[in-house]
Structures are given as C-alpha cells and as structure tokens.
C-alpha cells in the first residue's frame, strides 16, 4: 500500500533535497527492493540530478529493472557525458539483461555524439543478433549514427538494406549527404520522389544546405517554390536555411527579404544573416544588424562575434573591431576561440598593423594554427615587413606537405632579401615533390550547371 502511495509523490519533487527525503523513506521501508518503485523514482530523479540518480542506481540492492536502465541511459545520452550510455549498455549485458527497442536508439545516439564508430558497430551487431534490423526507428538511428561518425558509405548501406523506409529515413540519408556530397543529396531526393514519399520541412532544410554548398540557386528557388505551393510553414529552422542558401548563392537581397519576413528569429538566424552581409562586403549593414540584435535582447555567441569581426576586418575598421573583440570576454564572458584570434590578426594585418598582429599572436593563450600563421605571413609580405623567421618554420612544421606554405615562406624570404633561403625552400619543394595547388573558381555556363545528369526539372 505504501509503495503505491509514495510513488504518487515522486513527480512532485523539484530539487535534490526533495529527492533525498523520498529516498530516505524508500530505504527505511525497504522499498528499494521493489522494481516499480525503483523505476518510478529513477524516472523522476533523473530530470533533477543525474549525479544523484546514478549514485542511487549504483547502490541498489537488486539488479535494476530494464525501465530504470533505459531511463538513466537516455539521461546520459542527453547530458554532457553521453559516452557513459555506452558503458551502461556493457553493464546491462554483464547483469544478464538484454536491451530492447528503447535502449538501442539511445546508445546509438550517444555513439554518434561521441564519434565512437567502433562502439556503434558493436551495437549494430547486437541489433542484427536480436532481429531488430526491420525496425524503422532503430535503422534510422543507426543510419544517423554512422553519418555522425563520418562513415557515409556505411550509412548508405544501412539505408539500402532497410526493408521499409519513411520520410525520416529519406531525410536522414539526405542530411548525411548534404554537407560532404551535396549532389548525392539531390539524387536521393529524386529517388524519394519516385517512391512517392514527399519531403517535410526537415528534409527541405538539408536540401537547401546542399544547394548552398553547390551554389545551385535554381534548385534552391525551386525548393522555395515547392514550400510556398505545398503550404509548408516556414519556421525559424526552414527560414534560416532559406536565408543561408540565398546568401551563399549570391542573392543577398533575397536573403535579407526572407530574413525580414520571418516572424520568429533565433540567434542562429541572426548570425546567418550577419555572416551573409559580411561575406558580401556589406560590413556596415552587418554591424547595424548586430547592434539591432543586441538591442532586442538576443545575446550574441561565439559564432556571432566571428561574423562581426570578419565584417570589421573587410571594412578596415580596426578600432571598432578591437572593441568587439574585448566585448567577447569582458561583457559576455565568452572565452575567445582560435577563430576570433584569427579574425583579429587578419583585421590588423589588412590595416598594415603587422606589429600589432604579431603581438596578438605572441599573447594568444593557445598555439596559433596554420591559418593564423598564413594570414600573418601574408600580411607581412604584402606590407614588406618581416618580424619573425620562426613563424615560417612553425608553419612548415605544421603542414610540411602543403605547397602553398613553401611558396609563401619563399616569397617572404625574397621580400627580406634572403634569396638563398628562398632558393633552398623551392629546392625543398622539388625534393619532397610538393606542389602548390592552383586556385580555381566555379563558373556557370549557359545558365546550366550539369553534374551527374541531375536536372532542376527532376527535383520538384
């Protein structure tokens, strides 16, 4: 009787103090031997304090029921320590229990978040042994796990072997291709249409990302037209994807029009628009929009500041850019990243303040990466200043197989009158068979970009 009564009060717990009071009653009445009490208490406590819940879980006098295992595995998957879900699956097996339809997806998601493909492969084996390979939800999660781990080929294999697919299956496969193989994403959409499966807003977000990567404006416009004709609600995620696509494809005014038409805007949406304006040389508009964002109470993040520092760099407004850089830590308590320092070095270098850029590199709390070193050396060469020979050696040590680094270092040596050093660097390039990859540009000819015979008319 008491076990049923106390379980009714578990959902009322609001703090760890409340949980401790309930747990003391459980211990005093020996209710920690009853599986239903354990399950309900773990379920209620996991959303308040995962650390406390784990301590209770580990101290139980009986093997916890599967529901309790699933609850704590799910909680770890959604926490800052998702890898613990994988360890818990191993403990579950050691205790003689078998995972079910609910356990597997949580663990697969954790494997994807941590990019531990070997653990994910082991879970895949468990799926096959348990005969769960026909479950759409599990297969979709498995597909996303392989994609998150960067193995698109295995993700495609899972997709091809699925006996039944739903819109989530197609969307997952398109999302897997969108970033690295955008043309394949459009090919999957064509196959999706052949199967009379219509895309949803999640599918369309990935497709618009693929169009942005391909700079394929006409396909992007056709997707936008489909959204309007099909009456699909343009939420903040879909709206942000449209803004990003138009911006990357060079239609910044259309992107701004789309941005202004959105009712709800989150931080990501603002950042995409600010980045687009900065990339299109409209730095003043980017700064104005950034100020507007702060005025309405949206707190900028690391990405927002990278965008605004880039805008300041291209505008050549060093004083304003330095003020924004100080804001990152002094006003918002954000630790400046390598990208922020890179933007600052680029800004100072473009303005001819090479010595100041050098001091920034010297004062960085982390070792500069190759991008920052190339930026600094390029600025030094452009302004005829050579402050540090060590920067060249450091850059060549970081990326000894990149021909562009040798060419940049050799040009720097020539600018400083060190012709023997320049000659030795070019000899080293030949000896190591390192070549500088020439720059290239995309060109659309006859208003048609033909690749793998994918036509606009086959998309929608």
GROMACS .gro file of C-alpha atoms in nm:
model
  460
    1UNK     CA    1   0.000   0.000   0.000
    2UNK     CA    2   0.273   0.246   0.098
    3UNK     CA    3   0.467   0.169  -0.221
    4UNK     CA    4   0.173   0.283  -0.439
    5UNK     CA    5   0.115   0.593  -0.226
    6UNK     CA    6   0.475   0.717  -0.222
    7UNK     CA    7   0.510   0.672  -0.597
    8UNK     CA    8   0.233   0.928  -0.648
    9UNK     CA    9   0.454   1.192  -0.484
   10UNK     CA   10   0.774   1.128  -0.687
   11UNK     CA   11   0.673   1.364  -0.975
   12UNK     CA   12   0.627   1.645  -0.720
   13UNK     CA   13   0.999   1.654  -0.640
   14UNK     CA   14   1.162   1.980  -0.751
   15UNK     CA   15   1.511   1.962  -0.601
   16UNK     CA   16   1.779   1.725  -0.477
   17UNK     CA   17   1.659   1.795  -0.122
   18UNK     CA   18   1.314   1.660  -0.214
   19UNK     CA   19   1.474   1.353  -0.371
   20UNK     CA   20   1.680   1.286  -0.058
   21UNK     CA   21   1.367   1.294   0.156
   22UNK     CA   22   1.188   1.046  -0.070
   23UNK     CA   23   1.497   0.825  -0.091
   24UNK     CA   24   1.530   0.811   0.290
   25UNK     CA   25   1.169   0.689   0.311
   26UNK     CA   26   1.242   0.427   0.044
   27UNK     CA   27   1.542   0.299   0.239
   28UNK     CA   28   1.361   0.296   0.576
   29UNK     CA   29   1.068   0.098   0.432
   30UNK     CA   30   1.287  -0.136   0.220
   31UNK     CA   31   1.105  -0.023  -0.094
   32UNK     CA   32   1.436  -0.026  -0.281
   33UNK     CA   33   1.370  -0.399  -0.340
   34UNK     CA   34   1.054  -0.329  -0.542
   35UNK     CA   35   1.119  -0.283  -0.919
   36UNK     CA   36   0.822  -0.050  -0.983
   37UNK     CA   37   0.930   0.186  -0.703
   38UNK     CA   38   1.287   0.189  -0.834
   39UNK     CA   39   1.171   0.259  -1.190
   40UNK     CA   40   0.945   0.548  -1.095
   41UNK     CA   41   1.198   0.705  -0.860
   42UNK     CA   42   1.480   0.685  -1.117
   43UNK     CA   43   1.248   0.833  -1.379
   44UNK     CA   44   1.155   1.132  -1.158
   45UNK     CA   45   1.504   1.195  -1.019
   46UNK     CA   46   1.694   1.174  -1.349
   47UNK     CA   47   1.550   1.504  -1.470
   48UNK     CA   48   1.656   1.682  -1.146
   49UNK     CA   49   2.003   1.547  -1.070
   50UNK     CA   50   2.171   1.287  -1.288
   51UNK     CA   51   2.464   1.261  -1.045
   52UNK     CA   52   2.231   1.179  -0.753
   53UNK     CA   53   2.031   0.937  -0.969
   54UNK     CA   54   2.344   0.749  -1.070
   55UNK     CA   55   2.450   0.714  -0.706
   56UNK     CA   56   2.109   0.569  -0.616
   57UNK     CA   57   2.122   0.343  -0.922
   58UNK     CA   58   2.466   0.203  -0.833
   59UNK     CA   59   2.373   0.141  -0.467
   60UNK     CA   60   2.053  -0.056  -0.532
   61UNK     CA   61   2.042  -0.393  -0.351
   62UNK     CA   62   1.884  -0.562  -0.655
   63UNK     CA   63   1.955  -0.556  -1.028
   64UNK     CA   64   1.763  -0.254  -1.155
   65UNK     CA   65   1.471  -0.326  -1.391
   66UNK     CA   66   1.518  -0.258  -1.762
   67UNK     CA   67   1.299   0.053  -1.744
   68UNK     CA   68   1.544   0.206  -1.494
   69UNK     CA   69   1.840   0.119  -1.719
   70UNK     CA   70   1.668   0.282  -2.017
   71UNK     CA   71   1.588   0.593  -1.816
   72UNK     CA   72   1.944   0.651  -1.698
   73UNK     CA   73   2.093   0.561  -2.039
   74UNK     CA   74   1.862   0.815  -2.203
   75UNK     CA   75   1.959   1.079  -1.944
   76UNK     CA   76   2.330   1.029  -2.008
   77UNK     CA   77   2.274   1.044  -2.384
   78UNK     CA   78   2.116   1.387  -2.343
   79UNK     CA   79   2.382   1.504  -2.098
   80UNK     CA   80   2.733   1.646  -2.139
   81UNK     CA   81   2.873   1.295  -2.089
   82UNK     CA   82   2.694   1.078  -2.349
   83UNK     CA   83   2.972   0.819  -2.367
   84UNK     CA   84   2.855   0.690  -2.028
   85UNK     CA   85   2.549   0.548  -2.206
   86UNK     CA   86   2.778   0.309  -2.394
   87UNK     CA   87   2.942   0.196  -2.070
   88UNK     CA   88   2.598   0.138  -1.914
   89UNK     CA   89   2.498  -0.086  -2.205
   90UNK     CA   90   2.800  -0.303  -2.129
   91UNK     CA   91   2.700  -0.319  -1.759
   92UNK     CA   92   2.346  -0.409  -1.860
   93UNK     CA   93   2.479  -0.713  -2.050
   94UNK     CA   94   2.700  -0.814  -1.758
   95UNK     CA   95   2.393  -0.819  -1.533
   96UNK     CA   96   2.223  -1.069  -1.760
   97UNK     CA   97   1.971  -0.828  -1.912
   98UNK     CA   98   1.900  -0.769  -2.280
   99UNK     CA   99   1.843  -0.425  -2.435
  100UNK     CA  100   1.509  -0.358  -2.602
  101UNK     CA  101   1.361  -0.124  -2.865
  102UNK     CA  102   1.409   0.174  -2.632
  103UNK     CA  103   1.766   0.103  -2.518
  104UNK     CA  104   1.931   0.072  -2.861
  105UNK     CA  105   1.840   0.414  -3.008
  106UNK     CA  106   1.968   0.599  -2.700
  107UNK     CA  107   2.305   0.420  -2.716
  108UNK     CA  108   2.335   0.472  -3.092
  109UNK     CA  109   2.270   0.843  -3.049
  110UNK     CA  110   2.544   0.856  -2.784
  111UNK     CA  111   2.787   0.678  -3.019
  112UNK     CA  112   2.712   0.937  -3.287
  113UNK     CA  113   2.756   1.229  -3.049
  114UNK     CA  114   3.096   1.094  -2.935
  115UNK     CA  115   3.200   0.969  -3.282
  116UNK     CA  116   3.287   0.625  -3.141
  117UNK     CA  117   3.213   0.421  -3.452
  118UNK     CA  118   3.369   0.103  -3.309
  119UNK     CA  119   3.115   0.106  -3.026
  120UNK     CA  120   2.843   0.189  -3.276
  121UNK     CA  121   2.946  -0.108  -3.487
  122UNK     CA  122   2.922  -0.332  -3.180
  123UNK     CA  123   2.568  -0.206  -3.116
  124UNK     CA  124   2.492  -0.275  -3.483
  125UNK     CA  125   2.592  -0.638  -3.424
  126UNK     CA  126   2.356  -0.653  -3.125
  127UNK     CA  127   2.075  -0.521  -3.347
  128UNK     CA  128   2.134  -0.798  -3.601
  129UNK     CA  129   2.154  -1.069  -3.333
  130UNK     CA  130   1.829  -0.951  -3.174
  131UNK     CA  131   1.648  -0.937  -3.508
  132UNK     CA  132   1.580  -0.562  -3.478
  133UNK     CA  133   1.707  -0.473  -3.825
  134UNK     CA  134   1.350  -0.447  -3.952
  135UNK     CA  135   1.256  -0.173  -3.706
  136UNK     CA  136   1.244   0.161  -3.892
  137UNK     CA  137   1.314   0.375  -3.590
  138UNK     CA  138   1.622   0.173  -3.492
  139UNK     CA  139   1.751   0.167  -3.851
  140UNK     CA  140   1.704   0.544  -3.885
  141UNK     CA  141   1.902   0.599  -3.566
  142UNK     CA  142   2.172   0.358  -3.687
  143UNK     CA  143   2.196   0.546  -4.016
  144UNK     CA  144   2.234   0.879  -3.835
  145UNK     CA  145   2.498   0.730  -3.605
  146UNK     CA  146   2.719   0.624  -3.898
  147UNK     CA  147   2.667   0.962  -4.065
  148UNK     CA  148   2.761   1.147  -3.744
  149UNK     CA  149   3.078   0.936  -3.726
  150UNK     CA  150   3.165   1.037  -4.082
  151UNK     CA  151   3.116   0.697  -4.246
  152UNK     CA  152   2.865   0.792  -4.517
  153UNK     CA  153   2.922   0.464  -4.704
  154UNK     CA  154   2.802   0.256  -4.406
  155UNK     CA  155   2.512   0.497  -4.356
  156UNK     CA  156   2.413   0.437  -4.719
  157UNK     CA  157   2.445   0.062  -4.674
  158UNK     CA  158   2.205   0.073  -4.378
  159UNK     CA  159   1.968   0.286  -4.586
  160UNK     CA  160   1.979   0.048  -4.885
  161UNK     CA  161   1.919  -0.257  -4.665
  162UNK     CA  162   1.615  -0.112  -4.489
  163UNK     CA  163   1.305  -0.319  -4.578
  164UNK     CA  164   1.077  -0.021  -4.508
  165UNK     CA  165   1.157   0.348  -4.523
  166UNK     CA  166   0.964   0.651  -4.404
  167UNK     CA  167   1.021   1.024  -4.452
  168UNK     CA  168   1.263   1.019  -4.155
  169UNK     CA  169   1.476   0.756  -4.336
  170UNK     CA  170   1.496   0.964  -4.654
  171UNK     CA  171   1.559   1.283  -4.457
  172UNK     CA  172   1.841   1.119  -4.260
  173UNK     CA  173   2.011   0.998  -4.578
  174UNK     CA  174   1.978   1.338  -4.745
  175UNK     CA  175   2.117   1.509  -4.432
  176UNK     CA  176   2.413   1.267  -4.432
  177UNK     CA  177   2.500   1.363  -4.789
  178UNK     CA  178   2.421   1.735  -4.769
  179UNK     CA  179   2.749   1.863  -4.622
  180UNK     CA  180   3.008   1.642  -4.794
  181UNK     CA  181   2.830   1.506  -5.103
  182UNK     CA  182   2.560   1.764  -5.181
  183UNK     CA  183   2.493   1.638  -5.532
  184UNK     CA  184   2.416   1.293  -5.389
  185UNK     CA  185   2.160   1.458  -5.161
  186UNK     CA  186   1.972   1.580  -5.468
  187UNK     CA  187   1.998   1.233  -5.622
  188UNK     CA  188   1.839   1.081  -5.311
  189UNK     CA  189   1.559   1.338  -5.336
  190UNK     CA  190   1.494   1.224  -5.693
  191UNK     CA  191   1.469   0.863  -5.575
  192UNK     CA  192   1.247   0.975  -5.289
  193UNK     CA  193   1.002   1.132  -5.531
  194UNK     CA  194   0.997   0.814  -5.742
  195UNK     CA  195   0.879   0.630  -5.431
  196UNK     CA  196   0.600   0.890  -5.386
  197UNK     CA  197   0.743   0.996  -5.050
  198UNK     CA  198   0.703   1.370  -5.003
  199UNK     CA  199   0.971   1.570  -4.817
  200UNK     CA  200   0.891   1.750  -4.494
  201UNK     CA  201   1.046   2.066  -4.351
  202UNK     CA  202   1.339   1.869  -4.202
  203UNK     CA  203   1.418   1.721  -4.544
  204UNK     CA  204   1.398   2.064  -4.705
  205UNK     CA  205   1.644   2.217  -4.456
  206UNK     CA  206   1.907   1.961  -4.561
  207UNK     CA  207   1.828   2.008  -4.931
  208UNK     CA  208   1.867   2.386  -4.903
  209UNK     CA  209   2.203   2.328  -4.730
  210UNK     CA  210   2.309   2.110  -5.027
  211UNK     CA  211   2.203   2.385  -5.271
  212UNK     CA  212   2.411   2.635  -5.075
  213UNK     CA  213   2.716   2.407  -5.096
  214UNK     CA  214   2.665   2.363  -5.472
  215UNK     CA  215   2.581   2.733  -5.528
  216UNK     CA  216   2.283   2.596  -5.722
  217UNK     CA  217   2.041   2.886  -5.700
  218UNK     CA  218   1.781   2.748  -5.943
  219UNK     CA  219   1.732   2.428  -5.744
  220UNK     CA  220   1.714   2.640  -5.429
  221UNK     CA  221   1.446   2.859  -5.586
  222UNK     CA  222   1.250   2.551  -5.696
  223UNK     CA  223   1.258   2.422  -5.337
  224UNK     CA  224   1.136   2.760  -5.211
  225UNK     CA  225   0.854   2.748  -5.467
  226UNK     CA  226   0.758   2.399  -5.350
  227UNK     CA  227   0.743   2.525  -4.989
  228UNK     CA  228   0.501   2.801  -5.093
  229UNK     CA  229   0.283   2.581  -5.318
  230UNK     CA  230   0.268   2.295  -5.065
  231UNK     CA  231   0.175   2.537  -4.789
  232UNK     CA  232   0.461   2.427  -4.565
  233UNK     CA  233   0.504   2.652  -4.263
  234UNK     CA  234   0.831   2.843  -4.274
  235UNK     CA  235   0.951   2.807  -3.915
  236UNK     CA  236   1.277   2.951  -3.787
  237UNK     CA  237   1.481   2.644  -3.895
  238UNK     CA  238   1.345   2.642  -4.251
  239UNK     CA  239   1.362   3.021  -4.273
  240UNK     CA  240   1.727   3.018  -4.162
  241UNK     CA  241   1.806   2.752  -4.424
  242UNK     CA  242   1.647   2.968  -4.697
  243UNK     CA  243   1.844   3.274  -4.581
  244UNK     CA  244   2.168   3.072  -4.581
  245UNK     CA  245   2.101   2.927  -4.927
  246UNK     CA  246   2.022   3.264  -5.088
  247UNK     CA  247   2.321   3.423  -4.918
  248UNK     CA  248   2.568   3.155  -5.030
  249UNK     CA  249   2.429   3.167  -5.384
  250UNK     CA  250   2.493   3.540  -5.409
  251UNK     CA  251   2.135   3.662  -5.365
  252UNK     CA  252   2.196   3.867  -5.052
  253UNK     CA  253   1.899   4.099  -5.110
  254UNK     CA  254   1.668   3.798  -5.139
  255UNK     CA  255   1.821   3.659  -4.819
  256UNK     CA  256   1.757   3.990  -4.641
  257UNK     CA  257   1.400   3.993  -4.769
  258UNK     CA  258   1.350   3.642  -4.634
  259UNK     CA  259   1.504   3.744  -4.301
  260UNK     CA  260   1.274   4.044  -4.263
  261UNK     CA  261   0.967   3.834  -4.347
  262UNK     CA  262   1.028   3.588  -4.062
  263UNK     CA  263   0.815   3.641  -3.755
  264UNK     CA  264   1.033   3.441  -3.517
  265UNK     CA  265   1.412   3.466  -3.530
  266UNK     CA  266   1.661   3.288  -3.307
  267UNK     CA  267   2.031   3.355  -3.257
  268UNK     CA  268   2.130   3.121  -3.540
  269UNK     CA  269   1.904   3.307  -3.781
  270UNK     CA  270   2.056   3.644  -3.690
  271UNK     CA  271   2.409   3.504  -3.714
  272UNK     CA  272   2.347   3.358  -4.061
  273UNK     CA  273   2.219   3.694  -4.187
  274UNK     CA  274   2.506   3.889  -4.028
  275UNK     CA  275   2.757   3.642  -4.179
  276UNK     CA  276   2.593   3.673  -4.521
  277UNK     CA  277   2.612   4.051  -4.517
  278UNK     CA  278   2.977   4.041  -4.405
  279UNK     CA  279   3.068   3.789  -4.679
  280UNK     CA  280   2.907   4.011  -4.944
  281UNK     CA  281   3.108   4.317  -4.845
  282UNK     CA  282   2.818   4.484  -4.666
  283UNK     CA  283   3.003   4.521  -4.339
  284UNK     CA  284   2.817   4.835  -4.228
  285UNK     CA  285   2.483   4.656  -4.269
  286UNK     CA  286   2.624   4.360  -4.074
  287UNK     CA  287   2.731   4.584  -3.786
  288UNK     CA  288   2.393   4.761  -3.786
  289UNK     CA  289   2.212   4.427  -3.776
  290UNK     CA  290   2.440   4.304  -3.498
  291UNK     CA  291   2.357   4.615  -3.291
  292UNK     CA  292   1.985   4.562  -3.359
  293UNK     CA  293   2.012   4.203  -3.242
  294UNK     CA  294   2.166   4.309  -2.911
  295UNK     CA  295   1.908   4.585  -2.866
  296UNK     CA  296   1.617   4.339  -2.874
  297UNK     CA  297   1.785   4.129  -2.604
  298UNK     CA  298   1.941   3.844  -2.803
  299UNK     CA  299   2.278   3.758  -2.651
  300UNK     CA  300   2.549   3.702  -2.916
  301UNK     CA  301   2.758   3.385  -2.907
  302UNK     CA  302   3.098   3.280  -3.037
  303UNK     CA  303   2.977   3.242  -3.397
  304UNK     CA  304   2.808   3.585  -3.393
  305UNK     CA  305   3.133   3.750  -3.291
  306UNK     CA  306   3.329   3.562  -3.559
  307UNK     CA  307   3.089   3.706  -3.819
  308UNK     CA  308   3.110   4.064  -3.689
  309UNK     CA  309   3.489   4.054  -3.654
  310UNK     CA  310   3.509   3.933  -4.015
  311UNK     CA  311   3.292   4.228  -4.120
  312UNK     CA  312   3.520   4.472  -3.937
  313UNK     CA  313   3.824   4.311  -4.100
  314UNK     CA  314   3.689   4.360  -4.453
  315UNK     CA  315   3.577   4.715  -4.375
  316UNK     CA  316   3.914   4.801  -4.224
  317UNK     CA  317   3.758   4.949  -3.909
  318UNK     CA  318   4.019   4.833  -3.661
  319UNK     CA  319   3.908   5.038  -3.359
  320UNK     CA  320   3.552   4.905  -3.381
  321UNK     CA  321   3.679   4.551  -3.435
  322UNK     CA  322   3.907   4.567  -3.131
  323UNK     CA  323   3.612   4.691  -2.924
  324UNK     CA  324   3.404   4.392  -3.035
  325UNK     CA  325   3.693   4.157  -2.954
  326UNK     CA  326   3.715   4.294  -2.597
  327UNK     CA  327   3.338   4.257  -2.560
  328UNK     CA  328   3.362   3.882  -2.615
  329UNK     CA  329   3.520   3.816  -2.277
  330UNK     CA  330   3.465   4.137  -2.081
  331UNK     CA  331   3.091   4.179  -2.148
  332UNK     CA  332   2.961   3.832  -2.233
  333UNK     CA  333   3.214   3.610  -2.056
  334UNK     CA  334   3.290   3.409  -2.371
  335UNK     CA  335   3.639   3.266  -2.399
  336UNK     CA  336   3.787   3.386  -2.733
  337UNK     CA  337   3.848   3.099  -2.972
  338UNK     CA  338   4.116   3.038  -3.233
  339UNK     CA  339   3.875   3.175  -3.494
  340UNK     CA  340   3.832   3.501  -3.302
  341UNK     CA  341   4.209   3.548  -3.276
  342UNK     CA  342   4.237   3.466  -3.646
  343UNK     CA  343   3.985   3.739  -3.733
  344UNK     CA  344   4.174   3.989  -3.516
  345UNK     CA  345   4.511   3.904  -3.675
  346UNK     CA  346   4.355   3.931  -4.023
  347UNK     CA  347   4.197   4.267  -3.936
  348UNK     CA  348   4.522   4.413  -3.807
  349UNK     CA  349   4.723   4.266  -4.095
  350UNK     CA  350   4.491   4.411  -4.361
  351UNK     CA  351   4.521   4.753  -4.197
  352UNK     CA  352   4.902   4.733  -4.212
  353UNK     CA  353   4.932   4.698  -3.834
  354UNK     CA  354   5.160   4.397  -3.868
  355UNK     CA  355   5.345   4.459  -3.541
  356UNK     CA  356   5.015   4.465  -3.352
  357UNK     CA  357   4.911   4.143  -3.525
  358UNK     CA  358   5.241   3.989  -3.417
  359UNK     CA  359   5.179   4.091  -3.056
  360UNK     CA  360   4.832   3.931  -3.070
  361UNK     CA  361   4.989   3.603  -3.184
  362UNK     CA  362   5.252   3.622  -2.909
  363UNK     CA  363   4.989   3.685  -2.641
  364UNK     CA  364   4.746   3.414  -2.752
  365UNK     CA  365   4.666   3.161  -2.477
  366UNK     CA  366   4.692   2.880  -2.731
  367UNK     CA  367   4.941   2.788  -3.004
  368UNK     CA  368   4.844   2.960  -3.332
  369UNK     CA  369   4.717   2.732  -3.606
  370UNK     CA  370   4.834   2.727  -3.967
  371UNK     CA  371   4.555   2.961  -4.084
  372UNK     CA  372   4.662   3.237  -3.844
  373UNK     CA  373   5.029   3.193  -3.938
  374UNK     CA  374   4.949   3.208  -4.311
  375UNK     CA  375   4.738   3.519  -4.253
  376UNK     CA  376   5.016   3.687  -4.059
  377UNK     CA  377   5.289   3.595  -4.309
  378UNK     CA  378   5.070   3.706  -4.599
  379UNK     CA  379   5.015   4.045  -4.433
  380UNK     CA  380   5.387   4.074  -4.359
  381UNK     CA  381   5.470   4.004  -4.725
  382UNK     CA  382   5.208   4.249  -4.855
  383UNK     CA  383   5.342   4.529  -4.635
  384UNK     CA  384   5.710   4.442  -4.677
  385UNK     CA  385   5.766   4.363  -4.310
  386UNK     CA  386   5.943   4.056  -4.173
  387UNK     CA  387   5.919   4.034  -3.795
  388UNK     CA  388   5.967   3.668  -3.712
  389UNK     CA  389   6.154   3.399  -3.906
  390UNK     CA  390   6.022   3.147  -3.652
  391UNK     CA  391   5.666   3.185  -3.787
  392UNK     CA  392   5.778   3.042  -4.122
  393UNK     CA  393   5.948   2.743  -3.961
  394UNK     CA  394   5.645   2.681  -3.740
  395UNK     CA  395   5.410   2.690  -4.039
  396UNK     CA  396   5.626   2.450  -4.243
  397UNK     CA  397   5.646   2.217  -3.943
  398UNK     CA  398   5.266   2.214  -3.905
  399UNK     CA  399   5.187   2.140  -4.269
  400UNK     CA  400   5.504   2.011  -4.438
  401UNK     CA  401   5.310   1.868  -4.733
  402UNK     CA  402   5.123   2.188  -4.828
  403UNK     CA  403   5.295   2.355  -5.122
  404UNK     CA  404   5.131   2.693  -5.059
  405UNK     CA  405   5.323   2.722  -4.731
  406UNK     CA  406   5.660   2.682  -4.907
  407UNK     CA  407   5.567   2.940  -5.171
  408UNK     CA  408   5.455   3.188  -4.905
  409UNK     CA  409   5.771   3.132  -4.698
  410UNK     CA  410   5.992   3.164  -5.007
  411UNK     CA  411   5.821   3.488  -5.109
  412UNK     CA  412   5.873   3.623  -4.757
  413UNK     CA  413   6.244   3.538  -4.774
  414UNK     CA  414   6.273   3.709  -5.113
  415UNK     CA  415   6.098   4.021  -4.979
  416UNK     CA  416   6.353   4.032  -4.695
  417UNK     CA  417   6.643   3.988  -4.934
  418UNK     CA  418   6.716   3.634  -4.815
  419UNK     CA  419   6.743   3.494  -5.166
  420UNK     CA  420   6.945   3.186  -5.067
  421UNK     CA  421   6.672   3.088  -4.819
  422UNK     CA  422   6.407   3.136  -5.086
  423UNK     CA  423   6.603   2.919  -5.328
  424UNK     CA  424   6.651   2.648  -5.065
  425UNK     CA  425   6.276   2.642  -4.992
  426UNK     CA  426   6.194   2.591  -5.360
  427UNK     CA  427   6.459   2.318  -5.383
  428UNK     CA  428   6.299   2.152  -5.079
  429UNK     CA  429   5.963   2.164  -5.258
  430UNK     CA  430   6.106   1.981  -5.557
  431UNK     CA  431   6.290   1.728  -5.340
  432UNK     CA  432   5.971   1.649  -5.145
  433UNK     CA  433   5.762   1.663  -5.465
  434UNK     CA  434   5.535   1.918  -5.307
  435UNK     CA  435   5.335   2.138  -5.543
  436UNK     CA  436   5.119   2.444  -5.487
  437UNK     CA  437   4.762   2.368  -5.589
  438UNK     CA  438   4.646   2.647  -5.821
  439UNK     CA  439   4.339   2.847  -5.723
  440UNK     CA  440   4.014   2.782  -5.906
  441UNK     CA  441   3.671   2.936  -5.947
  442UNK     CA  442   3.326   2.798  -6.033
  443UNK     CA  443   3.163   2.925  -6.348
  444UNK     CA  444   2.805   2.867  -6.459
  445UNK     CA  445   2.790   2.842  -6.840
  446UNK     CA  446   2.477   2.884  -7.049
  447UNK     CA  447   2.279   2.918  -6.723
  448UNK     CA  448   2.329   2.547  -6.662
  449UNK     CA  449   2.537   2.352  -6.414
  450UNK     CA  450   2.545   1.990  -6.527
  451UNK     CA  451   2.677   1.729  -6.286
  452UNK     CA  452   2.585   1.361  -6.283
  453UNK     CA  453   2.286   1.442  -6.508
  454UNK     CA  454   2.084   1.592  -6.224
  455UNK     CA  455   1.841   1.844  -6.372
  456UNK     CA  456   1.631   2.103  -6.197
  457UNK     CA  457   1.319   1.955  -6.351
  458UNK     CA  458   1.381   1.626  -6.169
  459UNK     CA  459   1.383   1.788  -5.825
  460UNK     CA  460   1.027   1.923  -5.796
   0.00000   0.00000   0.00000
